[in-house]
PDB file of N, CA, C and O in Angstrom:
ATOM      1  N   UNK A  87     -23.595  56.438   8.384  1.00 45.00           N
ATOM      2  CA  UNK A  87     -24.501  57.251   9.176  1.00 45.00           C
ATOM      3  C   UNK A  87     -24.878  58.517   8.416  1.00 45.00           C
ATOM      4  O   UNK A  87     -24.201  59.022   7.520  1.00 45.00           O
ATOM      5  N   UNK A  88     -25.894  58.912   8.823  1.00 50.00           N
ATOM      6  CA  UNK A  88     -26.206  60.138   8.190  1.00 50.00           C
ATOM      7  C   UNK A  88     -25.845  61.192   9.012  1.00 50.00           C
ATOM      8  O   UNK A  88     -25.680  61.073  10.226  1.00 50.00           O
ATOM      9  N   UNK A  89     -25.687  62.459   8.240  1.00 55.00           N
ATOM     10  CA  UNK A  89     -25.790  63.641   8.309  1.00 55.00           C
ATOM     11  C   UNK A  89     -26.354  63.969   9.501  1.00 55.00           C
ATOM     12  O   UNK A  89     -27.520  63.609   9.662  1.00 55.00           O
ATOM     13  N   UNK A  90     -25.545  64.863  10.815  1.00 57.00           N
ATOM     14  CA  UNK A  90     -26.209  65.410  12.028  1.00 57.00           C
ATOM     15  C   UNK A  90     -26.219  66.713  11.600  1.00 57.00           C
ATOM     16  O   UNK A  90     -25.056  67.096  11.475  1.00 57.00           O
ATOM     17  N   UNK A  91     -27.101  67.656  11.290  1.00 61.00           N
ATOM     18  CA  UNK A  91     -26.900  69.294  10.912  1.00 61.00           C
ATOM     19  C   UNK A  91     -26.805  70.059  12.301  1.00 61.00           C
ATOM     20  O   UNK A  91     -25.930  70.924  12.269  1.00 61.00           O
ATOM     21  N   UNK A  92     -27.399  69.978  13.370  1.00 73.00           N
ATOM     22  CA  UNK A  92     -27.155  71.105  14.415  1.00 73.00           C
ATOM     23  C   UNK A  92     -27.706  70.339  15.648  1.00 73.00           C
ATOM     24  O   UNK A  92     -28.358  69.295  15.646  1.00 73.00           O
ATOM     25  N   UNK A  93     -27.340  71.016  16.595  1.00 78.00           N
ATOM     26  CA  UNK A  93     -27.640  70.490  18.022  1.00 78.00           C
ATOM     27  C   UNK A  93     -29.345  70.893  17.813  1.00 78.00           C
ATOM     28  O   UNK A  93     -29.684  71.758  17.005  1.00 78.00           O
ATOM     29  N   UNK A  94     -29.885  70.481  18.273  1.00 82.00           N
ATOM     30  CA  UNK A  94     -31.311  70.571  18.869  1.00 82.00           C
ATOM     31  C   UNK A  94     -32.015  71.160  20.433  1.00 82.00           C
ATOM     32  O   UNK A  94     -33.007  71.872  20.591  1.00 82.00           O
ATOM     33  N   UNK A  95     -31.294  70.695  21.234  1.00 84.00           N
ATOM     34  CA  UNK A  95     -31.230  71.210  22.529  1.00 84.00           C
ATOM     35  C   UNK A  95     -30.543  70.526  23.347  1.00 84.00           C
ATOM     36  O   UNK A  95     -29.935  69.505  23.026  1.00 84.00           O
ATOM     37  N   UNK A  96     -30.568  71.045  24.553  1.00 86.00           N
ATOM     38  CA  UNK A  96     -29.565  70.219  25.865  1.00 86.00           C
ATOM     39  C   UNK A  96     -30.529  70.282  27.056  1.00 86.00           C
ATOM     40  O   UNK A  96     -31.316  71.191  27.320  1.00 86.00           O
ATOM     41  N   UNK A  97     -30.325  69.201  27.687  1.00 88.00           N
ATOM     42  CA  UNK A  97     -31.006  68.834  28.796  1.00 88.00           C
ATOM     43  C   UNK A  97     -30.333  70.054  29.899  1.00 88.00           C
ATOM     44  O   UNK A  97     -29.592  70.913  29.421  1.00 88.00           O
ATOM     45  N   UNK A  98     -30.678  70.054  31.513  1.00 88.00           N
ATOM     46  CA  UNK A  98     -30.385  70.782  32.174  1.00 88.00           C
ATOM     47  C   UNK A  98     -29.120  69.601  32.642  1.00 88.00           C
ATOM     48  O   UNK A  98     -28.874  68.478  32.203  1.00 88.00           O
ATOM     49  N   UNK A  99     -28.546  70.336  33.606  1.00 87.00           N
ATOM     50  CA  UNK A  99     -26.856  69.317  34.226  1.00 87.00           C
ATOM     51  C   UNK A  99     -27.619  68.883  35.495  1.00 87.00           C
ATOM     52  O   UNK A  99     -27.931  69.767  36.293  1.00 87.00           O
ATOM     53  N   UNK A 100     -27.882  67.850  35.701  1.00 87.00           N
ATOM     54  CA  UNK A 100     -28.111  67.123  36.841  1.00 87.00           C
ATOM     55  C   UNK A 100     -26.905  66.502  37.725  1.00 87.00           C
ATOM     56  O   UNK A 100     -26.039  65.779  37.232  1.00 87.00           O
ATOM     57  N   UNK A 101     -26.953  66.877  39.108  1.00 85.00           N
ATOM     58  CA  UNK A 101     -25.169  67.128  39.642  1.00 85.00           C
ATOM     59  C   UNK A 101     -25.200  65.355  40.467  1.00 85.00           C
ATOM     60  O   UNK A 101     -26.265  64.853  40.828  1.00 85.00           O
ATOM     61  N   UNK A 102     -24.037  64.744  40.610  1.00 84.00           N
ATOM     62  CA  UNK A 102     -23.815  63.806  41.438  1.00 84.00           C
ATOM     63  C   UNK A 102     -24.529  62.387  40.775  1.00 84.00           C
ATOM     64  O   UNK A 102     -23.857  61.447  41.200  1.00 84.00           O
ATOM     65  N   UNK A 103     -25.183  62.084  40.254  1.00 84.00           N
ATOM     66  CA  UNK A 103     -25.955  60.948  39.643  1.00 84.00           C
ATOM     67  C   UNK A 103     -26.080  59.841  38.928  1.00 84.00           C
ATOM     68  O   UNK A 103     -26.575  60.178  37.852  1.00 84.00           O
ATOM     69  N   UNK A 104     -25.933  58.927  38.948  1.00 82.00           N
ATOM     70  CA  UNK A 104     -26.175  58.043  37.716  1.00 82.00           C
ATOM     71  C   UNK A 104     -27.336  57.129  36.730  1.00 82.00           C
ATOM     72  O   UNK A 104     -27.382  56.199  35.924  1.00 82.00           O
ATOM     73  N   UNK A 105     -28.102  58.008  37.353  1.00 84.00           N
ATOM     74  CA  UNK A 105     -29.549  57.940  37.124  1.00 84.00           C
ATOM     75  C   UNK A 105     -30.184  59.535  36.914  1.00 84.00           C
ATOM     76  O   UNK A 105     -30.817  59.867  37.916  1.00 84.00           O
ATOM     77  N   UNK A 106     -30.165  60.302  36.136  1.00 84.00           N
ATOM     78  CA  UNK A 106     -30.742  61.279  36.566  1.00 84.00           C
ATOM     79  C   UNK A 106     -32.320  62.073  35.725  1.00 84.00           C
ATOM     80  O   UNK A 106     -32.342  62.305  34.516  1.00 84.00           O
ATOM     81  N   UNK A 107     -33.107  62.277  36.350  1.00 86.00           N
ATOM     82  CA  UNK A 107     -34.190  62.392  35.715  1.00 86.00           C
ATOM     83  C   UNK A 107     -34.826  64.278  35.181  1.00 86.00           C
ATOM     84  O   UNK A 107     -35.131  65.297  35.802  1.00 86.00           O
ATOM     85  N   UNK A 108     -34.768  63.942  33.981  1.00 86.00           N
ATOM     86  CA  UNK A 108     -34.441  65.521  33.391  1.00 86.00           C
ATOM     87  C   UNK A 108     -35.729  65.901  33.454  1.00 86.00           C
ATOM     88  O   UNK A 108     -36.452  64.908  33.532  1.00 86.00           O
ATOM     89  N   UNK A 109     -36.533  67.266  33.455  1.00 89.00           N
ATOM     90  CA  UNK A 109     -37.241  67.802  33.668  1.00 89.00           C
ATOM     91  C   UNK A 109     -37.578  68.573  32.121  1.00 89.00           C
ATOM     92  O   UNK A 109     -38.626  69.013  31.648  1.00 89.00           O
ATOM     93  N   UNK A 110     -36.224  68.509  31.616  1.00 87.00           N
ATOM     94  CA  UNK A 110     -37.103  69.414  30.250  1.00 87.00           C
ATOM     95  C   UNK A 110     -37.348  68.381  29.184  1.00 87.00           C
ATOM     96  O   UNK A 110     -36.710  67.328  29.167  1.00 87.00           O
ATOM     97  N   UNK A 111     -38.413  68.724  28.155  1.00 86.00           N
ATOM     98  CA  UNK A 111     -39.101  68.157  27.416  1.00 86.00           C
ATOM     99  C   UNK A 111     -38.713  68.654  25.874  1.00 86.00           C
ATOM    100  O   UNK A 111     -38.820  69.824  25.508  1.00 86.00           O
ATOM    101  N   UNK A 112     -38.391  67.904  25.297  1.00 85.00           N
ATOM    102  CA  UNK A 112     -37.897  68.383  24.051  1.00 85.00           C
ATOM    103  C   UNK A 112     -39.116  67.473  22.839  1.00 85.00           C
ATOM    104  O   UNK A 112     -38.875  66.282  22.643  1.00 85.00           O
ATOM    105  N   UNK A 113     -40.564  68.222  21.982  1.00 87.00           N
ATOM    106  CA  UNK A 113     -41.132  67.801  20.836  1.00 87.00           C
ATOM    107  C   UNK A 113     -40.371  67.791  19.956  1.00 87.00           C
ATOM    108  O   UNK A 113     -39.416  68.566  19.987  1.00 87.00           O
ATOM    109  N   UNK A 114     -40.550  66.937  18.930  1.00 86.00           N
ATOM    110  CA  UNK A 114     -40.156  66.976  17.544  1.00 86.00           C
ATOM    111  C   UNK A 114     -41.003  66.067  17.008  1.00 86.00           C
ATOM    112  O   UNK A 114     -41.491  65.052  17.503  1.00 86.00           O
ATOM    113  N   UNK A 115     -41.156  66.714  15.582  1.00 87.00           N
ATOM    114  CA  UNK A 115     -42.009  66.473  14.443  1.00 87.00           C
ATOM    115  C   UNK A 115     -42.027  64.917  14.237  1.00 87.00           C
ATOM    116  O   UNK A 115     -40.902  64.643  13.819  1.00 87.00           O
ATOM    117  N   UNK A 116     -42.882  63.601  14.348  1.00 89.00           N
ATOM    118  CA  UNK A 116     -42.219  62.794  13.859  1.00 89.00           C
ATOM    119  C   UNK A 116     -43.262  62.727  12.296  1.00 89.00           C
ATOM    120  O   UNK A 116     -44.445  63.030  12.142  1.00 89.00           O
ATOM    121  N   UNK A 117     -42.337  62.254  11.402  1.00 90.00           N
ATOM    122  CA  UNK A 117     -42.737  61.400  10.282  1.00 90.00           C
ATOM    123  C   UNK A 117     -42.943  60.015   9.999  1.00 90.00           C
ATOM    124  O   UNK A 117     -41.950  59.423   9.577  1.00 90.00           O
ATOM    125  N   UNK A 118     -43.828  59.464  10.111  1.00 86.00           N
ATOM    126  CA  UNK A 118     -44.139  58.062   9.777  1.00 86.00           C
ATOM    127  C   UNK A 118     -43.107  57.320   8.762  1.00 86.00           C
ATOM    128  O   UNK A 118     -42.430  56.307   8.940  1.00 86.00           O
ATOM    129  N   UNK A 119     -43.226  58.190   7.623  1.00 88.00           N
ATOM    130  CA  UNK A 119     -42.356  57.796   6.330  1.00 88.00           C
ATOM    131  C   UNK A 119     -41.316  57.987   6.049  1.00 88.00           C
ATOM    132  O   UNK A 119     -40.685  57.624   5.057  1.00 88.00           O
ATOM    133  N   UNK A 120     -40.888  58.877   7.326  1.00 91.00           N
ATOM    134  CA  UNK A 120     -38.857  58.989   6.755  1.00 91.00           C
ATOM    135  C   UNK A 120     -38.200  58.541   8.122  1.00 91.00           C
ATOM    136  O   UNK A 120     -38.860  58.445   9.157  1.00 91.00           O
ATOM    137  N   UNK A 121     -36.865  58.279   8.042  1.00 92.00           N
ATOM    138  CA  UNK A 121     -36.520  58.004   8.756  1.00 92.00           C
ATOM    139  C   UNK A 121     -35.665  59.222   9.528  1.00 92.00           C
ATOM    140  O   UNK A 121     -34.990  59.908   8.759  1.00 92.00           O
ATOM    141  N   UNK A 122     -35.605  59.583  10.956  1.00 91.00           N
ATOM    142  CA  UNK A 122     -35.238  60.316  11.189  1.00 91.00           C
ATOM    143  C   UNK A 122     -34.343  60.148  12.089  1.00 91.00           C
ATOM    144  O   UNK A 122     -34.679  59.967  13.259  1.00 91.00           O
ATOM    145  N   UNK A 123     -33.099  60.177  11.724  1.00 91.00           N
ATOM    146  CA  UNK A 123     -31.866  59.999  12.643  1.00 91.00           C
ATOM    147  C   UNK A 123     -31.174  60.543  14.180  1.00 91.00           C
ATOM    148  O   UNK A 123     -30.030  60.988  14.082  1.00 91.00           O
ATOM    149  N   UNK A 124     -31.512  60.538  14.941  1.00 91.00           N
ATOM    150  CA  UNK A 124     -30.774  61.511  16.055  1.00 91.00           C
ATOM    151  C   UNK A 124     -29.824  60.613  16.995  1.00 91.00           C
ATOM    152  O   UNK A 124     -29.899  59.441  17.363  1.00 91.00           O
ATOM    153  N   UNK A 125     -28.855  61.694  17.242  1.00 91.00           N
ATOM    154  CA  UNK A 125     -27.644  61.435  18.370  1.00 91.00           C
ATOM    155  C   UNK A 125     -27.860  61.760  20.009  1.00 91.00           C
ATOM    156  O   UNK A 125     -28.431  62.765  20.434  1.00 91.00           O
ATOM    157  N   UNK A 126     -27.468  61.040  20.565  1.00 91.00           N
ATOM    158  CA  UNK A 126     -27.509  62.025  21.969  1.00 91.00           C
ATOM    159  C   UNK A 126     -25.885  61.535  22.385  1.00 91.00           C
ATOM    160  O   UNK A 126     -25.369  60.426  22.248  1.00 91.00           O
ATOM    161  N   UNK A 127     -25.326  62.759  22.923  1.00 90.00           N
ATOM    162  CA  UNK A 127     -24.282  63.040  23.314  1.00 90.00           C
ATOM    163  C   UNK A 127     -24.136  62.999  24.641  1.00 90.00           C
ATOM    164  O   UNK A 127     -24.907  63.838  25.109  1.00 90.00           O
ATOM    165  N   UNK A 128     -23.436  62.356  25.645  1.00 90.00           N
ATOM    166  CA  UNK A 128     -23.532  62.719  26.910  1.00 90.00           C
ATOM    167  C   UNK A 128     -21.608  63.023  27.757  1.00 90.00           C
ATOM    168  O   UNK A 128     -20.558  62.383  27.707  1.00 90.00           O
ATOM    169  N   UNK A 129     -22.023  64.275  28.414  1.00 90.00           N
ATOM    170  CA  UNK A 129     -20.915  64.747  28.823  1.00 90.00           C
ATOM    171  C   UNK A 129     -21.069  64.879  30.177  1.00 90.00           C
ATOM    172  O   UNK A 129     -22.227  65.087  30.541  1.00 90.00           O
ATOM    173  N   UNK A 130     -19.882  64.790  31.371  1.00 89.00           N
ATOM    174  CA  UNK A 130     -19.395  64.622  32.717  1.00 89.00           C
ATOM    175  C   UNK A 130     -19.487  66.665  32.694  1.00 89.00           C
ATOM    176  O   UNK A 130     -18.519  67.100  32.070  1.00 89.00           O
ATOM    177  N   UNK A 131     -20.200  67.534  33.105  1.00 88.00           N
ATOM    178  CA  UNK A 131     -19.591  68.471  32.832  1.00 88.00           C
ATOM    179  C   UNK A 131     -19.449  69.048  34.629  1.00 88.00           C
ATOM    180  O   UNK A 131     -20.270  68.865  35.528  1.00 88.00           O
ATOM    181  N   UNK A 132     -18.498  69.563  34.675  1.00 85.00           N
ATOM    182  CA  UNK A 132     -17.680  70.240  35.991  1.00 85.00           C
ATOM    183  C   UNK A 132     -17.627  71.637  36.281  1.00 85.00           C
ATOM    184  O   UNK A 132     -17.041  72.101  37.259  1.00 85.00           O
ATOM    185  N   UNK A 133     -18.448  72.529  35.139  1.00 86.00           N
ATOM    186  CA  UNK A 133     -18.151  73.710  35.304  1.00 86.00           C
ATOM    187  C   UNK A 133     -19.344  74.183  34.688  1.00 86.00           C
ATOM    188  O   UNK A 133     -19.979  73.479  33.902  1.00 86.00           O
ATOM    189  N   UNK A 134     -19.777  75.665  35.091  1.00 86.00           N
ATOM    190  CA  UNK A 134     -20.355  76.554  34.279  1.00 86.00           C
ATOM    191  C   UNK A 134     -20.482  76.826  32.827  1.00 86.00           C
ATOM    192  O   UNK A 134     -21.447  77.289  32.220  1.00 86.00           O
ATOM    193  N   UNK A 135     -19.315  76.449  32.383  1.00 89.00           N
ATOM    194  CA  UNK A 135     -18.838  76.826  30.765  1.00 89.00           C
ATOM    195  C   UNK A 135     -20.226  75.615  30.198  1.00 89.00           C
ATOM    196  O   UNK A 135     -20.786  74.646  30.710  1.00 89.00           O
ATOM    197  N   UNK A 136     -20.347  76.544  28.554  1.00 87.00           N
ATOM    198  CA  UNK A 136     -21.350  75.834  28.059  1.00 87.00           C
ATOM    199  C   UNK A 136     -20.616  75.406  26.968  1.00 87.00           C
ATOM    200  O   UNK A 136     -21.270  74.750  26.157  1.00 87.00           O
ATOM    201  N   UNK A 137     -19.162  75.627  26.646  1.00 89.00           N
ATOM    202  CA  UNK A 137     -18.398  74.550  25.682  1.00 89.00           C
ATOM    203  C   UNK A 137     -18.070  73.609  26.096  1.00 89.00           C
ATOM    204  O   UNK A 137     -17.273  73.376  27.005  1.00 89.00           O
ATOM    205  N   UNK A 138     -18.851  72.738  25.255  1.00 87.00           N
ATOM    206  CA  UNK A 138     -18.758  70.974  25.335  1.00 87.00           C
ATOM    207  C   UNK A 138     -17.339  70.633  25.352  1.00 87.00           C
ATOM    208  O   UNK A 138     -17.183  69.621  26.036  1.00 87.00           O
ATOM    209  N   UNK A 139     -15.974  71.180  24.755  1.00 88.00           N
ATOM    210  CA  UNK A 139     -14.943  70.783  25.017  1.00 88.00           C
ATOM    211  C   UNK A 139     -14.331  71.300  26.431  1.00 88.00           C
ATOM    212  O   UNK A 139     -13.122  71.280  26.661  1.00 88.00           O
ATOM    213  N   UNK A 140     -14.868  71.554  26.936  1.00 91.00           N
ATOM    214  CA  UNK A 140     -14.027  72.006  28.540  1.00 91.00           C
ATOM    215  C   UNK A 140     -14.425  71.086  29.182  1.00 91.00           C
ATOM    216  O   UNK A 140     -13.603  70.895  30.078  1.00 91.00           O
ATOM    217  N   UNK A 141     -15.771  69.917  29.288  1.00 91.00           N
ATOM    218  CA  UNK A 141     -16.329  69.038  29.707  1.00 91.00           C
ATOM    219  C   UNK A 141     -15.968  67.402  29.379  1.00 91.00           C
ATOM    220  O   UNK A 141     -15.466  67.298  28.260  1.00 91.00           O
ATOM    221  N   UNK A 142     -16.077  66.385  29.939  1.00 91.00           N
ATOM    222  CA  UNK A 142     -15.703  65.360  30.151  1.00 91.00           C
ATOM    223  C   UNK A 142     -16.573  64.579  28.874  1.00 91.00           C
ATOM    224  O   UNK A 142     -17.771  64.556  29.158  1.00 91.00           O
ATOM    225  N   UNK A 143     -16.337  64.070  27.821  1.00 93.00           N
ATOM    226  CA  UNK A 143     -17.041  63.214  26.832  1.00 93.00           C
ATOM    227  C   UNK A 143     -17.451  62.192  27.413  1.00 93.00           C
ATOM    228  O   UNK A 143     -16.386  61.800  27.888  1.00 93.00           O
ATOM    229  N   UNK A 144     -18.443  61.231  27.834  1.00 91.00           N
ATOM    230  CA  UNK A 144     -18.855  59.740  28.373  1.00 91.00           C
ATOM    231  C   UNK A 144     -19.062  58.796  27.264  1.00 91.00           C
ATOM    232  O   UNK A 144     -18.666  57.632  27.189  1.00 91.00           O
ATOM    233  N   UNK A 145     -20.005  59.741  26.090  1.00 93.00           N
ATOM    234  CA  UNK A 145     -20.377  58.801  24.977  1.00 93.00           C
ATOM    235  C   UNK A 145     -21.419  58.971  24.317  1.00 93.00           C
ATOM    236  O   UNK A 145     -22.236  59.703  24.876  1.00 93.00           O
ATOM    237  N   UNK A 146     -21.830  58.410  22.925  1.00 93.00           N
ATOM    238  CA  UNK A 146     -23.294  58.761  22.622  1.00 93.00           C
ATOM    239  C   UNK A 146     -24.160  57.451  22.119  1.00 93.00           C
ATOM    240  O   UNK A 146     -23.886  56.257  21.993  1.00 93.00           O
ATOM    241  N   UNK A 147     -24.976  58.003  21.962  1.00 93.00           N
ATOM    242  CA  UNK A 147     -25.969  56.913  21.329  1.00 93.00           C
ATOM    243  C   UNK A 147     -26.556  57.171  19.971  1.00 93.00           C
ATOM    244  O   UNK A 147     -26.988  58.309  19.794  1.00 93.00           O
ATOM    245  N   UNK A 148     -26.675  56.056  18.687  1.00 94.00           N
ATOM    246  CA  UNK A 148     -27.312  56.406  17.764  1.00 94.00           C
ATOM    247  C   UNK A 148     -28.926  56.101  17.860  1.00 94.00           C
ATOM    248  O   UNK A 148     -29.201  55.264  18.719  1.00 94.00           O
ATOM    249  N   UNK A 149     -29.920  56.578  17.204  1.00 94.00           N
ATOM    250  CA  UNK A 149     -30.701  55.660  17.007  1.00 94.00           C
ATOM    251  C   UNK A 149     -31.770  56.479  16.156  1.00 94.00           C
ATOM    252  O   UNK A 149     -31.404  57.562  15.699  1.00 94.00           O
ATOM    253  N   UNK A 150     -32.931  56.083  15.939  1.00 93.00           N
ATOM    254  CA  UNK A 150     -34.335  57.057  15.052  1.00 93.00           C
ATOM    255  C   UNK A 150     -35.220  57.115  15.902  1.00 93.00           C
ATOM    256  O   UNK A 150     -35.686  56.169  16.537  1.00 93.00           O
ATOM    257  N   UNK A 151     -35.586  58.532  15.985  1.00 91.00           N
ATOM    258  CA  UNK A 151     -37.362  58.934  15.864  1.00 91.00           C
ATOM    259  C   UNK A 151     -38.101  57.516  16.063  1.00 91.00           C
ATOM    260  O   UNK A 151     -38.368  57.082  17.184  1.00 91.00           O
ATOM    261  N   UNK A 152     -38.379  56.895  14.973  1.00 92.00           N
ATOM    262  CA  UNK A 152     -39.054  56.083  14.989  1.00 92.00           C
ATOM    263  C   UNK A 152     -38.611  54.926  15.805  1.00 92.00           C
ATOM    264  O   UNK A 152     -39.471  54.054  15.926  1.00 92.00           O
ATOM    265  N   UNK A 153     -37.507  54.713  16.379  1.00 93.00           N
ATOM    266  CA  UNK A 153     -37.078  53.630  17.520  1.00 93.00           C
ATOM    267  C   UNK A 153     -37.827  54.339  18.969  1.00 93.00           C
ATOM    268  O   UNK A 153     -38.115  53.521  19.843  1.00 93.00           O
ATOM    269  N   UNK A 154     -38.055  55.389  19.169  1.00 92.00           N
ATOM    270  CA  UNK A 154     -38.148  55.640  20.345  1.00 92.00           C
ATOM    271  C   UNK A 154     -39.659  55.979  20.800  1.00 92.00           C
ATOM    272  O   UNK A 154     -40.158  56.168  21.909  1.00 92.00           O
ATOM    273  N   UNK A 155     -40.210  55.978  19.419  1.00 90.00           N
ATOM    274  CA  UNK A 155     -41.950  56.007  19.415  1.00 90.00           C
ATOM    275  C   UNK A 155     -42.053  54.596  19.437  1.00 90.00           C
ATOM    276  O   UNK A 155     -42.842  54.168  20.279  1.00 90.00           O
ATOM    277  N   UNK A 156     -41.536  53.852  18.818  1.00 92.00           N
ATOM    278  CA  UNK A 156     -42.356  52.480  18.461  1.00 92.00           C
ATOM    279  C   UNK A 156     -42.127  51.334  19.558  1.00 92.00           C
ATOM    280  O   UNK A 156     -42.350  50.150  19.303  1.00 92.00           O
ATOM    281  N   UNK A 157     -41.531  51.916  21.156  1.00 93.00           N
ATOM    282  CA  UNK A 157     -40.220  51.420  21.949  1.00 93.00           C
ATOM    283  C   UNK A 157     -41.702  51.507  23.124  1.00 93.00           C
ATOM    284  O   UNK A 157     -42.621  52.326  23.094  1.00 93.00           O
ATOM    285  N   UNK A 158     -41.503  50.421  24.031  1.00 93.00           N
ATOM    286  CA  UNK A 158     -42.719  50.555  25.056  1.00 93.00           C
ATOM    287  C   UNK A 158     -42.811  51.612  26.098  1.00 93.00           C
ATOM    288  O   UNK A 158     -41.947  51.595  26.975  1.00 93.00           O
ATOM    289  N   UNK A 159     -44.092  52.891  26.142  1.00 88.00           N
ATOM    290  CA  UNK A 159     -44.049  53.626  26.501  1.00 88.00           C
ATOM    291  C   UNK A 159     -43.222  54.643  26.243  1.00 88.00           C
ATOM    292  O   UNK A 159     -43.075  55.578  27.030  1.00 88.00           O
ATOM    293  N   UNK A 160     -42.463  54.523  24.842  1.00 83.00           N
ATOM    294  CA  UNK A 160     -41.909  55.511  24.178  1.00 83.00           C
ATOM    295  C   UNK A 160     -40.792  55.761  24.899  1.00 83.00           C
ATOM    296  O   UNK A 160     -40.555  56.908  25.277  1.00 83.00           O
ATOM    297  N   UNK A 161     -39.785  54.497  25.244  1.00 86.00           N
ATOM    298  CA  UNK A 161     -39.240  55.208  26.264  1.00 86.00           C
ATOM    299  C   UNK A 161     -37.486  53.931  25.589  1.00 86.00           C
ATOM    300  O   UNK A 161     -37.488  52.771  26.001  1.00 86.00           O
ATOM    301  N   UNK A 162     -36.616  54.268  24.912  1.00 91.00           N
ATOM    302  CA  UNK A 162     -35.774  53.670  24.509  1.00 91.00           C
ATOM    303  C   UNK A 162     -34.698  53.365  25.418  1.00 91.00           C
ATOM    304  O   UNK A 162     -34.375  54.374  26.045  1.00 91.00           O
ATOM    305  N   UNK A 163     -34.029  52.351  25.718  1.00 91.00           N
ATOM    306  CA  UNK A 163     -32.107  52.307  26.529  1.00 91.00           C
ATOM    307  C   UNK A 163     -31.508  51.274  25.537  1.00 91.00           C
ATOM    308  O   UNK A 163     -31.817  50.107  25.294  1.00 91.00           O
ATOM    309  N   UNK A 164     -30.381  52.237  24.962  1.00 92.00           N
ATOM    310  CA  UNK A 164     -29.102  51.615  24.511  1.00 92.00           C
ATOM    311  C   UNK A 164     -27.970  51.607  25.043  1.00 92.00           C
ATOM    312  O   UNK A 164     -27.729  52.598  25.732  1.00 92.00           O
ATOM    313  N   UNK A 165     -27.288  50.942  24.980  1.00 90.00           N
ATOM    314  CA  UNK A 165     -25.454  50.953  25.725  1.00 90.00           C
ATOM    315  C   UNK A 165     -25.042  52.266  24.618  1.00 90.00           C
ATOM    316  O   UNK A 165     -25.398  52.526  23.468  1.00 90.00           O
ATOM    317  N   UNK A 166     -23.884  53.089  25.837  1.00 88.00           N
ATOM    318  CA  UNK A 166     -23.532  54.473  25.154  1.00 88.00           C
ATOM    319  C   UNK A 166     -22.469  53.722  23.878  1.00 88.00           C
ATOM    320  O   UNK A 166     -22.230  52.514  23.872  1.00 88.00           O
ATOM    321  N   UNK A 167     -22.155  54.279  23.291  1.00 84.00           N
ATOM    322  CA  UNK A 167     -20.788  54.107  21.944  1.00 84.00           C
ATOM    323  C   UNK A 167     -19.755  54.991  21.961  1.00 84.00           C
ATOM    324  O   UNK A 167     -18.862  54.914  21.117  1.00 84.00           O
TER     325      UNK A 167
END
């Protein structure tokens, strides 16, 4: 796998759910010609605190930029890892 350099952003905490539909919108640059790697991380979180270790780990997902443009209606689901 490649190289993750920094978080990018975080969704808002949607409470009670297993379905939950996020409201914020995160752009990024895509490139046709490179491949661009991203993670998403997902955590159970129970508290105010914004350290990810005080919060419950569930799991993440790998995948590219380009999986999630080229995906119908731009819209990707993988099983977490």
């Amino acid at each position: 796998l490649s190289f993750f350099p920094s978080q990018f952003g975080r969704t808002e905490v949607i409470d009670n759910t297993l379905n939950p539909d996020f409201v914020r919108k995160y752009i990024l640059d895509y490139f046709f010609e490179e491949k661009q790697n991203i993670r998403f991380d997902l955590y159970d979180v129970d508290s105010k605190s914004p350290d990810l270790s005080k919060h419950d780990f569930l799991g993440q997902m790998f995948c590219t930029l380009g999986e999630i443009v080229g995906s119908p209606a731009s819209r990707l689901e993988k099983p977490l890892g």
